[in-house]
PDB file of C-alpha atoms in Angstrom:
ATOM      1  CA  MET W 649      28.618 -18.717   7.311  1.00 61.00           C
ATOM      2  CA  ALA W 650      30.398 -17.625  10.296  1.00 68.00           C
ATOM      3  CA  ASN W 651      31.606 -14.133   8.681  1.00 76.00           C
ATOM      4  CA  TYR W 652      28.303 -13.455   7.011  1.00 76.00           C
ATOM      5  CA  LYS W 653      27.264  -9.650   7.293  1.00 79.00           C
ATOM      6  CA  GLU W 654      23.585  -8.840   6.820  1.00 77.00           C
ATOM      7  CA  ALA W 655      22.157  -6.157   4.291  1.00 75.00           C
ATOM      8  CA  PRO W 656      22.236  -2.853   5.511  1.00 74.00           C
ATOM      9  CA  LEU W 657      19.026  -2.229   5.909  1.00 75.00           C
ATOM     10  CA  ALA W 658      17.719  -5.356   6.693  1.00 77.00           C
ATOM     11  CA  THR W 659      17.490  -7.839  10.100  1.00 79.00           C
ATOM     12  CA  ARG W 660      19.661 -10.687  10.576  1.00 80.00           C
ATOM     13  CA  PRO W 661      17.251 -13.668   9.746  1.00 76.00           C
ATOM     14  CA  LYS W 662      16.281 -16.524  12.270  1.00 77.00           C
ATOM     15  CA  THR W 663      18.296 -18.653  11.091  1.00 75.00           C
ATOM     16  CA  LEU W 664      21.530 -16.963  11.297  1.00 77.00           C
ATOM     17  CA  ASP W 665      21.160 -15.658  14.686  1.00 78.00           C
ATOM     18  CA  PRO W 666      24.558 -16.927  16.611  1.00 76.00           C
ATOM     19  CA  ALA W 667      22.418 -17.717  19.233  1.00 75.00           C
ATOM     20  CA  GLU W 668      21.177 -20.530  17.473  1.00 75.00           C
ATOM     21  CA  TYR W 669      24.537 -22.033  16.945  1.00 77.00           C
ATOM     22  CA  PHE W 670      26.367 -21.644  20.430  1.00 80.00           C
ATOM     23  CA  ASN W 671      22.844 -21.302  22.438  1.00 70.00           C
ATOM     24  CA  LEU W 672      22.432 -25.140  23.469  1.00 78.00           C
ATOM     25  CA  SER W 673      20.579 -25.311  26.650  1.00 88.00           C
ATOM     26  CA  PRO W 674      17.938 -27.873  26.646  1.00 90.00           C
ATOM     27  CA  ASP W 675      15.359 -25.191  27.473  1.00 89.00           C
ATOM     28  CA  TYR W 676      16.272 -22.932  24.799  1.00 87.00           C
ATOM     29  CA  ARG W 677      16.107 -26.106  22.212  1.00 87.00           C
ATOM     30  CA  ARG W 678      12.660 -27.418  23.571  1.00 91.00           C
ATOM     31  CA  ALA W 679      11.212 -23.377  23.524  1.00 90.00           C
ATOM     32  CA  GLU W 680      12.499 -24.115  19.852  1.00 89.00           C
ATOM     33  CA  GLU W 681      11.154 -27.402  19.047  1.00 92.00           C
ATOM     34  CA  LYS W 682       7.157 -26.219  20.481  1.00 94.00           C
ATOM     35  CA  ARG W 683       7.188 -22.980  18.554  1.00 94.00           C
ATOM     36  CA  ALA W 684       8.447 -25.256  15.217  1.00 94.00           C
ATOM     37  CA  ALA W 685       5.876 -28.081  16.009  1.00 95.00           C
ATOM     38  CA  LEU W 686       3.215 -25.152  15.787  1.00 95.00           C
ATOM     39  CA  ARG W 687       4.034 -23.638  12.891  1.00 95.00           C
ATOM     40  CA  ALA W 688       4.308 -26.844  11.276  1.00 96.00           C
ATOM     41  CA  GLN W 689       1.235 -27.573  12.238  1.00 96.00           C
ATOM     42  CA  LEU W 690       0.008 -24.432  11.090  1.00 96.00           C
ATOM     43  CA  LYS W 691       1.226 -24.809   7.911  1.00 96.00           C
ATOM     44  CA  ARG W 692      -0.117 -28.581   7.537  1.00 96.00           C
ATOM     45  CA  GLN W 693      -3.466 -27.092   8.202  1.00 95.00           C
ATOM     46  CA  TYR W 694      -3.572 -24.503   5.980  1.00 96.00           C
ATOM     47  CA  LEU W 695      -2.025 -26.264   3.111  1.00 96.00           C
ATOM     48  CA  GLU W 696      -4.654 -29.084   3.138  1.00 96.00           C
ATOM     49  CA  GLN W 697      -7.155 -26.487   3.033  1.00 95.00           C
ATOM     50  CA  LEU W 698      -5.575 -24.878   0.249  1.00 95.00           C
ATOM     51  CA  ASN W 699      -4.547 -27.849  -1.731  1.00 95.00           C
ATOM     52  CA  ASN W 700      -8.201 -29.429  -1.456  1.00 95.00           C
ATOM     53  CA  PRO W 701      -9.650 -30.290  -4.926  1.00 95.00           C
ATOM     54  CA  HIS W 702     -13.459 -29.942  -3.531  1.00 96.00           C
ATOM     55  CA  ARG W 703     -13.096 -26.764  -1.966  1.00 95.00           C
ATOM     56  CA  LYS W 704     -15.035 -23.566  -3.375  1.00 94.00           C
ATOM     57  CA  GLU W 705     -15.217 -21.216  -0.184  1.00 92.00           C
ATOM     58  CA  LEU W 706     -12.373 -18.809   0.789  1.00 93.00           C
ATOM     59  CA  ILE W 707     -10.237 -19.942   3.866  1.00 93.00           C
ATOM     60  CA  GLU W 708     -11.080 -18.344   6.690  1.00 91.00           C
ATOM     61  CA  ASP W 709      -8.299 -16.804   9.064  1.00 93.00           C
ATOM     62  CA  PRO W 710      -9.564 -17.103  12.403  1.00 93.00           C
ATOM     63  CA  ALA W 711      -6.043 -14.963  13.526  1.00 95.00           C
ATOM     64  CA  LEU W 712      -7.668 -12.522  11.374  1.00 94.00           C
ATOM     65  CA  THR W 713     -10.717 -12.870  12.962  1.00 93.00           C
ATOM     66  CA  ARG W 714      -9.535 -12.766  16.114  1.00 94.00           C
ATOM     67  CA  TRP W 715      -7.799  -9.614  15.471  1.00 95.00           C
ATOM     68  CA  THR W 716     -10.491  -7.609  13.726  1.00 94.00           C
ATOM     69  CA  TYR W 717     -13.025  -8.489  16.697  1.00 93.00           C
ATOM     70  CA  ALA W 718     -10.420  -7.124  19.060  1.00 93.00           C
ATOM     71  CA  ARG W 719      -9.775  -3.743  17.807  1.00 93.00           C
ATOM     72  CA  THR W 720     -13.199  -3.157  16.423  1.00 92.00           C
ATOM     73  CA  ASN W 721     -14.988  -4.152  19.782  1.00 88.00           C
ATOM     74  CA  ASN W 722     -13.496  -2.575  23.385  1.00 83.00           C
ATOM     75  CA  ASN W 723     -15.331  -4.793  25.551  1.00 85.00           C
ATOM     76  CA  TYR W 724     -12.300  -4.615  28.225  1.00 89.00           C
ATOM     77  CA  PHE W 725     -12.154  -0.499  28.111  1.00 90.00           C
ATOM     78  CA  ARG W 726     -12.325   0.469  31.665  1.00 89.00           C
ATOM     79  CA  PRO W 727     -12.622   3.901  33.232  1.00 91.00           C
ATOM     80  CA  THR W 728      -9.462   4.149  35.026  1.00 92.00           C
ATOM     81  CA  ALA W 729      -7.004   6.727  36.041  1.00 92.00           C
ATOM     82  CA  LYS W 730      -5.352   7.011  33.373  1.00 93.00           C
ATOM     83  CA  THR W 731      -8.139   6.345  30.798  1.00 93.00           C
ATOM     84  CA  SER W 732      -9.909   9.358  31.863  1.00 94.00           C
ATOM     85  CA  LEU W 733      -6.495  11.130  32.019  1.00 94.00           C
ATOM     86  CA  ILE W 734      -6.062  10.532  28.320  1.00 94.00           C
ATOM     87  CA  GLY W 735      -9.680  11.096  27.474  1.00 92.00           C
ATOM     88  CA  GLY W 736      -9.855  14.217  28.866  1.00 94.00           C
ATOM     89  CA  LEU W 737      -6.670  15.389  27.761  1.00 95.00           C
ATOM     90  CA  PHE W 738      -7.266  14.520  24.269  1.00 96.00           C
ATOM     91  CA  GLY W 739     -11.284  14.611  24.190  1.00 95.00           C
ATOM     92  CA  VAL W 740     -12.426  17.351  26.705  1.00 95.00           C
ATOM     93  CA  LEU W 741      -9.490  19.893  26.260  1.00 96.00           C
ATOM     94  CA  PRO W 742      -9.206  20.843  23.072  1.00 96.00           C
ATOM     95  CA  LEU W 743     -12.745  21.554  23.004  1.00 97.00           C
ATOM     96  CA  PHE W 744     -12.310  24.649  25.698  1.00 97.00           C
ATOM     97  CA  VAL W 745      -8.833  25.370  24.969  1.00 97.00           C
ATOM     98  CA  LEU W 746      -9.829  25.499  20.735  1.00 97.00           C
ATOM     99  CA  TYR W 747     -12.605  27.787  21.822  1.00 98.00           C
ATOM    100  CA  VAL W 748     -10.887  30.440  24.218  1.00 98.00           C
ATOM    101  CA  VAL W 749      -8.224  30.412  21.328  1.00 98.00           C
ATOM    102  CA  PHE W 750     -10.467  31.527  18.420  1.00 98.00           C
ATOM    103  CA  LYS W 751     -13.071  33.674  20.654  1.00 97.00           C
ATOM    104  CA  THR W 752     -10.014  35.620  21.400  1.00 97.00           C
ATOM    105  CA  ASP W 753      -8.930  35.789  18.116  1.00 97.00           C
ATOM    106  CA  ARG W 754     -11.811  36.697  16.871  1.00 97.00           C
ATOM    107  CA  ASP W 755     -12.775  39.317  19.510  1.00 97.00           C
ATOM    108  CA  LYS W 756      -9.228  41.152  18.612  1.00 96.00           C
ATOM    109  CA  ARG W 757     -10.327  41.215  14.885  1.00 95.00           C
ATOM    110  CA  GLU W 758     -13.462  42.559  15.169  1.00 95.00           C
ATOM    111  CA  ALA W 759     -12.524  45.236  17.811  1.00 96.00           C
ATOM    112  CA  LYS W 760      -9.441  45.998  14.767  1.00 95.00           C
ATOM    113  CA  ILE W 761     -12.273  46.515  12.385  1.00 94.00           C
ATOM    114  CA  LYS W 762     -14.534  48.487  14.352  1.00 95.00           C
ATOM    115  CA  ALA W 763     -11.645  50.968  14.973  1.00 94.00           C
ATOM    116  CA  GLY W 764     -10.858  50.943  11.408  1.00 91.00           C
ATOM    117  CA  THR W 765      -7.123  50.139  12.014  1.00 90.00           C
ATOM    118  CA  TYR W 766      -7.146  46.345  10.437  1.00 89.00           C
ATOM    119  CA  GLU W 767      -5.174  46.082   7.451  1.00 87.00           C
ATOM    120  CA  ARG W 768      -6.972  42.550   5.164  1.00 87.00           C
ATOM    121  CA  PRO W 769      -4.251  40.429   4.263  1.00 87.00           C
ATOM    122  CA  TYR W 770      -4.858  39.205   0.822  1.00 88.00           C
ATOM    123  CA  LYS W 771      -6.374  42.003  -0.122  1.00 83.00           C
ATOM    124  CA  LEU W 772      -6.815  41.734  -4.254  1.00 83.00           C
ATOM    125  CA  SER W 773      -7.717  45.326  -4.839  1.00 78.00           C
ATOM    126  CA  THR W 774      -6.038  48.509  -4.370  1.00 67.00           C
TER     127      THR W 774
ATOM    128  CA  MET H1296     -27.832 -12.925  -1.410  1.00 54.00           C
ATOM    129  CA  ARG H1297     -30.054 -15.226   0.148  1.00 58.00           C
ATOM    130  CA  ALA H1298     -27.941 -16.679   2.937  1.00 53.00           C
ATOM    131  CA  VAL H1299     -26.694 -13.286   4.063  1.00 52.00           C
ATOM    132  CA  ALA H1300     -30.852 -12.186   3.934  1.00 53.00           C
ATOM    133  CA  CYS H1301     -31.854 -15.297   6.018  1.00 53.00           C
ATOM    134  CA  GLN H1302     -28.638 -14.837   8.489  1.00 56.00           C
ATOM    135  CA  ARG H1303     -30.120 -10.909   9.073  1.00 55.00           C
ATOM    136  CA  GLY H1304     -33.501 -12.663   9.621  1.00 54.00           C
ATOM    137  CA  LYS H1305     -32.051 -15.114  11.829  1.00 58.00           C
ATOM    138  CA  MET H1306     -30.460 -12.153  13.531  1.00 55.00           C
ATOM    139  CA  ALA H1307     -33.312 -10.415  14.079  1.00 56.00           C
ATOM    140  CA  ALA H1308     -35.546 -13.094  15.347  1.00 56.00           C
ATOM    141  CA  LEU H1309     -32.809 -14.168  18.254  1.00 58.00           C
ATOM    142  CA  ARG H1310     -32.693 -10.575  19.179  1.00 59.00           C
ATOM    143  CA  ALA H1311     -36.349 -10.164  19.515  1.00 56.00           C
ATOM    144  CA  GLY H1312     -36.208 -13.487  21.449  1.00 57.00           C
ATOM    145  CA  LEU H1313     -33.336 -12.127  23.533  1.00 57.00           C
ATOM    146  CA  LEU H1314     -35.065  -9.180  23.963  1.00 56.00           C
ATOM    147  CA  THR H1315     -38.612 -10.908  25.223  1.00 56.00           C
ATOM    148  CA  ARG H1316     -37.150 -13.351  27.705  1.00 58.00           C
ATOM    149  CA  ALA H1317     -34.525 -11.027  29.087  1.00 50.00           C
ATOM    150  CA  LEU H1318     -37.052  -7.932  29.796  1.00 54.00           C
ATOM    151  CA  THR H1319     -39.688 -10.457  31.486  1.00 53.00           C
ATOM    152  CA  LYS H1320     -37.470 -12.184  33.540  1.00 53.00           C
ATOM    153  CA  GLY H1321     -35.862 -10.237  36.794  1.00 53.00           C
ATOM    154  CA  ASN H1322     -32.345  -9.229  36.287  1.00 58.00           C
ATOM    155  CA  THR H1323     -32.004  -7.577  32.560  1.00 61.00           C
ATOM    156  CA  PRO H1324     -28.438  -7.444  31.809  1.00 64.00           C
ATOM    157  CA  GLY H1325     -29.596  -3.588  29.976  1.00 70.00           C
ATOM    158  CA  ILE H1326     -30.916  -3.394  26.471  1.00 76.00           C
ATOM    159  CA  PRO H1327     -27.238  -1.752  24.948  1.00 69.00           C
ATOM    160  CA  ASN H1328     -25.745  -4.996  26.383  1.00 67.00           C
ATOM    161  CA  ILE H1329     -28.373  -7.238  24.476  1.00 69.00           C
ATOM    162  CA  ILE H1330     -28.109  -5.825  21.740  1.00 69.00           C
ATOM    163  CA  LEU H1331     -24.324  -5.765  20.811  1.00 66.00           C
ATOM    164  CA  GLY H1332     -24.034  -8.761  22.783  1.00 66.00           C
ATOM    165  CA  THR H1333     -26.036 -10.777  20.500  1.00 70.00           C
ATOM    166  CA  ARG H1334     -23.890 -12.524  17.303  1.00 73.00           C
ATOM    167  CA  ALA H1335     -24.819 -14.946  14.661  1.00 74.00           C
ATOM    168  CA  ALA H1336     -23.588 -18.457  15.800  1.00 77.00           C
ATOM    169  CA  SER H1337     -22.089 -18.819  11.768  1.00 78.00           C
ATOM    170  CA  GLY H1338     -19.115 -17.072  13.303  1.00 78.00           C
ATOM    171  CA  PRO H1339     -16.441 -18.559  15.846  1.00 83.00           C
ATOM    172  CA  SER H1340     -17.429 -19.881  19.204  1.00 85.00           C
ATOM    173  CA  LYS H1341     -16.952 -17.213  22.440  1.00 83.00           C
ATOM    174  CA  ASP H1342     -13.785 -19.333  23.369  1.00 84.00           C
ATOM    175  CA  MET H1343     -11.995 -18.644  19.707  1.00 89.00           C
ATOM    176  CA  LEU H1344     -12.525 -14.918  20.196  1.00 91.00           C
ATOM    177  CA  PRO H1345     -10.447 -12.877  22.426  1.00 91.00           C
ATOM    178  CA  GLY H1346     -11.189 -12.206  26.047  1.00 90.00           C
ATOM    179  CA  SER H1347     -10.389 -10.866  28.846  1.00 90.00           C
ATOM    180  CA  TYR H1348      -7.354 -10.221  30.774  1.00 92.00           C
ATOM    181  CA  PRO H1349      -6.258 -13.427  32.004  1.00 92.00           C
ATOM    182  CA  ARG H1350      -6.133 -13.985  36.081  1.00 93.00           C
ATOM    183  CA  THR H1351      -5.264 -17.910  36.343  1.00 94.00           C
ATOM    184  CA  PRO H1352      -2.618 -19.892  35.052  1.00 94.00           C
ATOM    185  CA  GLU H1353      -5.743 -21.705  33.261  1.00 94.00           C
ATOM    186  CA  GLU H1354      -6.649 -18.914  31.555  1.00 93.00           C
ATOM    187  CA  THR H1355      -3.329 -18.225  30.009  1.00 94.00           C
ATOM    188  CA  ALA H1356      -3.040 -21.406  29.089  1.00 94.00           C
ATOM    189  CA  ALA H1357      -5.851 -21.498  27.830  1.00 94.00           C
ATOM    190  CA  ALA H1358      -5.351 -18.480  25.912  1.00 94.00           C
ATOM    191  CA  ALA H1359      -1.761 -19.490  24.803  1.00 94.00           C
ATOM    192  CA  LYS H1360      -3.642 -22.108  22.925  1.00 93.00           C
ATOM    193  CA  LYS H1361      -6.162 -19.827  21.722  1.00 94.00           C
ATOM    194  CA  TYR H1362      -3.872 -17.846  20.174  1.00 94.00           C
ATOM    195  CA  ASN H1363      -1.722 -20.560  18.737  1.00 93.00           C
ATOM    196  CA  MET H1364       1.437 -19.560  21.080  1.00 94.00           C
ATOM    197  CA  THR H1365       3.565 -21.608  22.891  1.00 94.00           C
ATOM    198  CA  LEU H1366       3.543 -20.525  27.026  1.00 93.00           C
ATOM    199  CA  GLU H1367       6.529 -18.669  27.342  1.00 92.00           C
ATOM    200  CA  ASP H1368       6.094 -16.689  24.290  1.00 91.00           C
ATOM    201  CA  TYR H1369       2.731 -15.647  25.073  1.00 94.00           C
ATOM    202  CA  LYS H1370       2.437 -12.396  27.246  1.00 92.00           C
ATOM    203  CA  PRO H1371      -0.819 -10.127  27.496  1.00 93.00           C
ATOM    204  CA  TYR H1372      -1.152  -6.434  27.720  1.00 93.00           C
ATOM    205  CA  PRO H1373      -0.911  -4.934  30.899  1.00 91.00           C
ATOM    206  CA  ASP H1374      -4.439  -5.093  32.734  1.00 89.00           C
ATOM    207  CA  ASP H1375      -4.384  -0.861  32.777  1.00 89.00           C
ATOM    208  CA  GLY H1376      -7.813  -0.455  31.523  1.00 88.00           C
ATOM    209  CA  MET H1377      -6.991   0.319  28.030  1.00 90.00           C
ATOM    210  CA  GLY H1378      -8.735  -2.347  26.302  1.00 88.00           C
ATOM    211  CA  TYR H1379      -6.755  -4.898  25.145  1.00 92.00           C
ATOM    212  CA  GLY H1380      -8.059  -7.667  27.448  1.00 90.00           C
ATOM    213  CA  ASP H1381      -6.125 -11.168  26.691  1.00 92.00           C
ATOM    214  CA  TYR H1382      -4.280  -9.785  23.084  1.00 94.00           C
ATOM    215  CA  PRO H1383      -0.773 -10.980  23.061  1.00 94.00           C
ATOM    216  CA  LEU H1384       1.817  -8.433  23.117  1.00 94.00           C
ATOM    217  CA  LEU H1385       3.907  -9.131  20.142  1.00 94.00           C
ATOM    218  CA  PRO H1386       7.418  -7.405  19.504  1.00 92.00           C
ATOM    219  CA  GLU H1387       7.199  -4.317  17.483  1.00 91.00           C
ATOM    220  CA  ARG H1388       9.097  -5.180  14.654  1.00 90.00           C
ATOM    221  CA  SER H1389       7.438  -4.163  10.990  1.00 91.00           C
ATOM    222  CA  GLN H1390       6.579  -6.782   8.385  1.00 92.00           C
ATOM    223  CA  GLN H1391       9.447  -5.423   5.826  1.00 90.00           C
ATOM    224  CA  GLU H1392      12.272  -6.973   8.447  1.00 89.00           C
ATOM    225  CA  ARG H1393      10.652 -10.751   7.652  1.00 90.00           C
ATOM    226  CA  ASP H1394      12.652 -12.753   5.546  1.00 86.00           C
ATOM    227  CA  PRO H1395      12.120 -11.729   2.261  1.00 87.00           C
ATOM    228  CA  TRP H1396      12.556 -15.488   1.062  1.00 88.00           C
ATOM    229  CA  TYR H1397      10.287 -17.810   2.764  1.00 90.00           C
ATOM    230  CA  GLN H1398       7.805 -18.960   1.749  1.00 92.00           C
ATOM    231  CA  TRP H1399       5.178 -17.318   3.642  1.00 94.00           C
ATOM    232  CA  ASP H1400       1.437 -18.016   3.007  1.00 94.00           C
ATOM    233  CA  HIS H1401       1.072 -14.392   1.911  1.00 94.00           C
ATOM    234  CA  PRO H1402       3.653 -13.688   0.821  1.00 94.00           C
ATOM    235  CA  ASP H1403       2.657  -9.608   0.468  1.00 93.00           C
ATOM    236  CA  LEU H1404       2.133  -9.279   4.246  1.00 94.00           C
ATOM    237  CA  ARG H1405       5.451 -11.625   4.902  1.00 94.00           C
ATOM    238  CA  ARG H1406       2.707 -13.377   7.381  1.00 95.00           C
ATOM    239  CA  ASN H1407       1.597 -17.021   7.416  1.00 95.00           C
ATOM    240  CA  TRP H1408      -1.942 -18.719   8.083  1.00 95.00           C
ATOM    241  CA  GLY H1409      -2.872 -18.410  11.536  1.00 93.00           C
ATOM    242  CA  GLU H1410      -0.109 -16.804  12.945  1.00 94.00           C
ATOM    243  CA  PRO H1411      -1.154 -14.135  15.665  1.00 95.00           C
ATOM    244  CA  MET H1412      -1.249 -10.855  14.528  1.00 95.00           C
ATOM    245  CA  HIS H1413       0.336  -7.682  16.062  1.00 95.00           C
ATOM    246  CA  TRP H1414      -2.110  -5.596  17.451  1.00 95.00           C
ATOM    247  CA  ASP H1415      -0.995  -2.342  15.592  1.00 94.00           C
ATOM    248  CA  PHE H1416      -0.686  -5.237  12.261  1.00 95.00           C
ATOM    249  CA  ASP H1417      -2.525  -2.232   9.838  1.00 94.00           C
ATOM    250  CA  MET H1418       0.335  -0.274  10.737  1.00 95.00           C
ATOM    251  CA  TYR H1419       3.317  -2.345  10.160  1.00 95.00           C
ATOM    252  CA  ILE H1420       2.622  -3.742   6.415  1.00 94.00           C
ATOM    253  CA  ARG H1421       4.998  -3.282   3.889  1.00 93.00           C
ATOM    254  CA  ASN H1422       3.965  -0.021   2.786  1.00 94.00           C
ATOM    255  CA  ARG H1423       3.310   1.904   6.267  1.00 94.00           C
ATOM    256  CA  VAL H1424       5.883   1.708   8.991  1.00 90.00           C
ATOM    257  CA  ASP H1425       8.807   0.446   9.085  1.00 88.00           C
ATOM    258  CA  THR H1426      11.346  -0.611  12.014  1.00 87.00           C
ATOM    259  CA  SER H1427      14.096  -1.898   9.499  1.00 85.00           C
ATOM    260  CA  PRO H1428      17.633  -0.780  10.560  1.00 83.00           C
ATOM    261  CA  SER H1429      18.707   2.329   8.977  1.00 81.00           C
ATOM    262  CA  PRO H1430      21.903   3.651   7.903  1.00 80.00           C
ATOM    263  CA  VAL H1431      22.497   5.754  10.395  1.00 82.00           C
ATOM    264  CA  GLU H1432      20.964   5.639  13.907  1.00 83.00           C
ATOM    265  CA  TRP H1433      17.624   7.386  14.216  1.00 83.00           C
ATOM    266  CA  ARG H1434      19.259   9.689  16.880  1.00 89.00           C
ATOM    267  CA  THR H1435      21.591  11.279  14.359  1.00 91.00           C
ATOM    268  CA  MET H1436      18.764  11.652  11.746  1.00 91.00           C
ATOM    269  CA  ARG H1437      16.271  13.087  14.046  1.00 93.00           C
ATOM    270  CA  ASN H1438      18.798  15.901  15.496  1.00 96.00           C
ATOM    271  CA  GLN H1439      19.944  16.361  11.476  1.00 96.00           C
ATOM    272  CA  LEU H1440      16.727  16.841  10.828  1.00 96.00           C
ATOM    273  CA  LEU H1441      15.742  19.247  13.781  1.00 97.00           C
ATOM    274  CA  GLY H1442      18.717  20.735  13.604  1.00 97.00           C
ATOM    275  CA  PHE H1443      18.538  21.971  10.064  1.00 98.00           C
ATOM    276  CA  VAL H1444      14.557  22.989  10.265  1.00 98.00           C
ATOM    277  CA  GLY H1445      14.737  24.728  13.155  1.00 98.00           C
ATOM    278  CA  PHE H1446      18.192  26.804  11.656  1.00 98.00           C
ATOM    279  CA  MET H1447      15.897  27.640   9.078  1.00 98.00           C
ATOM    280  CA  LEU H1448      13.145  28.537  10.831  1.00 97.00           C
ATOM    281  CA  LEU H1449      15.290  30.879  13.206  1.00 97.00           C
ATOM    282  CA  MET H1450      16.582  32.777   9.970  1.00 96.00           C
ATOM    283  CA  PHE H1451      13.261  33.160   8.188  1.00 96.00           C
ATOM    284  CA  GLY H1452      12.055  34.926  11.281  1.00 96.00           C
ATOM    285  CA  LEU H1453      14.226  36.897  12.206  1.00 96.00           C
ATOM    286  CA  GLY H1454      14.576  37.689   8.490  1.00 94.00           C
ATOM    287  CA  GLU H1455      10.609  38.915   9.349  1.00 94.00           C
ATOM    288  CA  MET H1456      11.453  40.599  11.993  1.00 94.00           C
ATOM    289  CA  PHE H1457      14.094  42.789  10.650  1.00 93.00           C
ATOM    290  CA  PRO H1458      13.678  43.764   6.760  1.00 88.00           C
ATOM    291  CA  CYS H1459      16.857  44.251   5.091  1.00 87.00           C
ATOM    292  CA  TYR H1460      16.687  44.978   1.522  1.00 87.00           C
ATOM    293  CA  GLN H1461      17.810  47.725  -1.336  1.00 88.00           C
ATOM    294  CA  PRO H1462      15.534  51.515  -0.352  1.00 86.00           C
ATOM    295  CA  VAL H1463      12.644  51.844  -2.001  1.00 86.00           C
ATOM    296  CA  ALA H1464      10.558  54.595  -3.332  1.00 84.00           C
ATOM    297  CA  PRO H1465       6.862  54.207  -4.476  1.00 82.00           C
ATOM    298  CA  LYS H1466       6.490  53.943  -8.325  1.00 83.00           C
ATOM    299  CA  GLN H1467       6.007  57.631 -10.096  1.00 82.00           C
ATOM    300  CA  TYR H1468       3.966  57.475 -13.268  1.00 81.00           C
ATOM    301  CA  PRO H1469       4.464  60.358 -15.867  1.00 80.00           C
ATOM    302  CA  TYR H1470       1.323  62.331 -17.106  1.00 77.00           C
ATOM    303  CA  SER H1471       0.981  63.658 -13.886  1.00 76.00           C
ATOM    304  CA  GLU H1472       0.340  60.531 -11.944  1.00 76.00           C
ATOM    305  CA  LEU H1473      -1.275  58.728 -15.120  1.00 77.00           C
ATOM    306  CA  TYR H1474      -4.079  61.481 -14.350  1.00 75.00           C
ATOM    307  CA  LEU H1475      -6.339  60.802 -17.515  1.00 74.00           C
ATOM    308  CA  GLU H1476      -6.018  56.979 -17.266  1.00 74.00           C
ATOM    309  CA  ARG H1477      -7.243  56.791 -13.397  1.00 74.00           C
ATOM    310  CA  GLY H1478     -10.160  58.590 -14.870  1.00 74.00           C
ATOM    311  CA  GLY H1479      -9.709  62.234 -14.130  1.00 72.00           C
ATOM    312  CA  ASP H1480     -11.465  64.876 -15.645  1.00 76.00           C
ATOM    313  CA  PRO H1481     -10.243  65.724 -18.918  1.00 76.00           C
ATOM    314  CA  GLU H1482     -11.762  69.471 -18.589  1.00 78.00           C
ATOM    315  CA  LYS H1483     -10.105  70.365 -14.879  1.00 78.00           C
ATOM    316  CA  GLU H1484      -6.140  70.486 -14.549  1.00 78.00           C
ATOM    317  CA  PRO H1485      -4.502  68.242 -12.770  1.00 76.00           C
ATOM    318  CA  GLU H1486      -2.270  69.496  -9.773  1.00 77.00           C
ATOM    319  CA  PRO H1487       1.717  69.176 -10.420  1.00 77.00           C
ATOM    320  CA  LEU H1488       3.346  66.896  -8.557  1.00 77.00           C
ATOM    321  CA  LYS H1489       6.910  67.213  -8.084  1.00 78.00           C
ATOM    322  CA  HIS H1490       9.030  64.110  -7.383  1.00 75.00           C
ATOM    323  CA  TYR H1491      12.519  66.055  -6.961  1.00 79.00           C
ATOM    324  CA  GLU H1492      14.041  68.464  -4.448  1.00 83.00           C
ATOM    325  CA  ILE H1493      16.598  71.001  -5.523  1.00 83.00           C
TER     326      ILE H1493
END
């Protein structure tokens, strides 16, 4: 496994990461152990619910609930300089810019039509 | 169906009760806060849901435990008012990059139950944005694409500004430019048109 070369369009799996083999510091190992313990606990909870023969309902995922709640409820939005700038740039400025652009374009076309110099671009009749 | 109706009834009663109590007390938090803040008790409790940005180490530890992450891994988004709260900042890697051979709990999403979801999880699913390595570097790809598209646009623009084609003249029709076919009066004589010069 020392000269493992990953597939061209894939990332290297974590278990074959060189850091896993050569990084033997106890801190790294302890952190990895903690992560593995968390993963194992979650896996156990899930499999207990999955293989429970008396279960009739769906298995609810609290991480999914939290994600949905965080994405849909913008409780922690705060008007700051950055957010006001973004809001103004994407929400307020286009209104004015588009108004100006459309108005000048249409006014020019109207003036041309009134003067009789407007040529219709997609005329179907001769 | 009955359970949903019961829940809605309870929600309405809860809202009405909170409304009257808040309005009769002194310092009301405001009608919008009351209406939007009520939540059925059948859902997760307040400490299981995302909260505000953690300020003290205890809050950070509690948030890390809530999201099933170790304390070293847990890192909230910077608090600049964009609305993330204490949601963890996870590495920007798509689900396509994860090991295809591991027995995930949800194999199509390549995710385990209870694992913290990235904020842009619905963008990083395997049908959408993919961050796996590409055969050529991104910079090279982008330069080649933009170079080609820009060159073609430039050439088409120049072609519009300076058209160059074989000389053409208006089409000439027989019978005095199809005088009768175009609705000309049969009694009258059409004036003759000469298309040549000697």
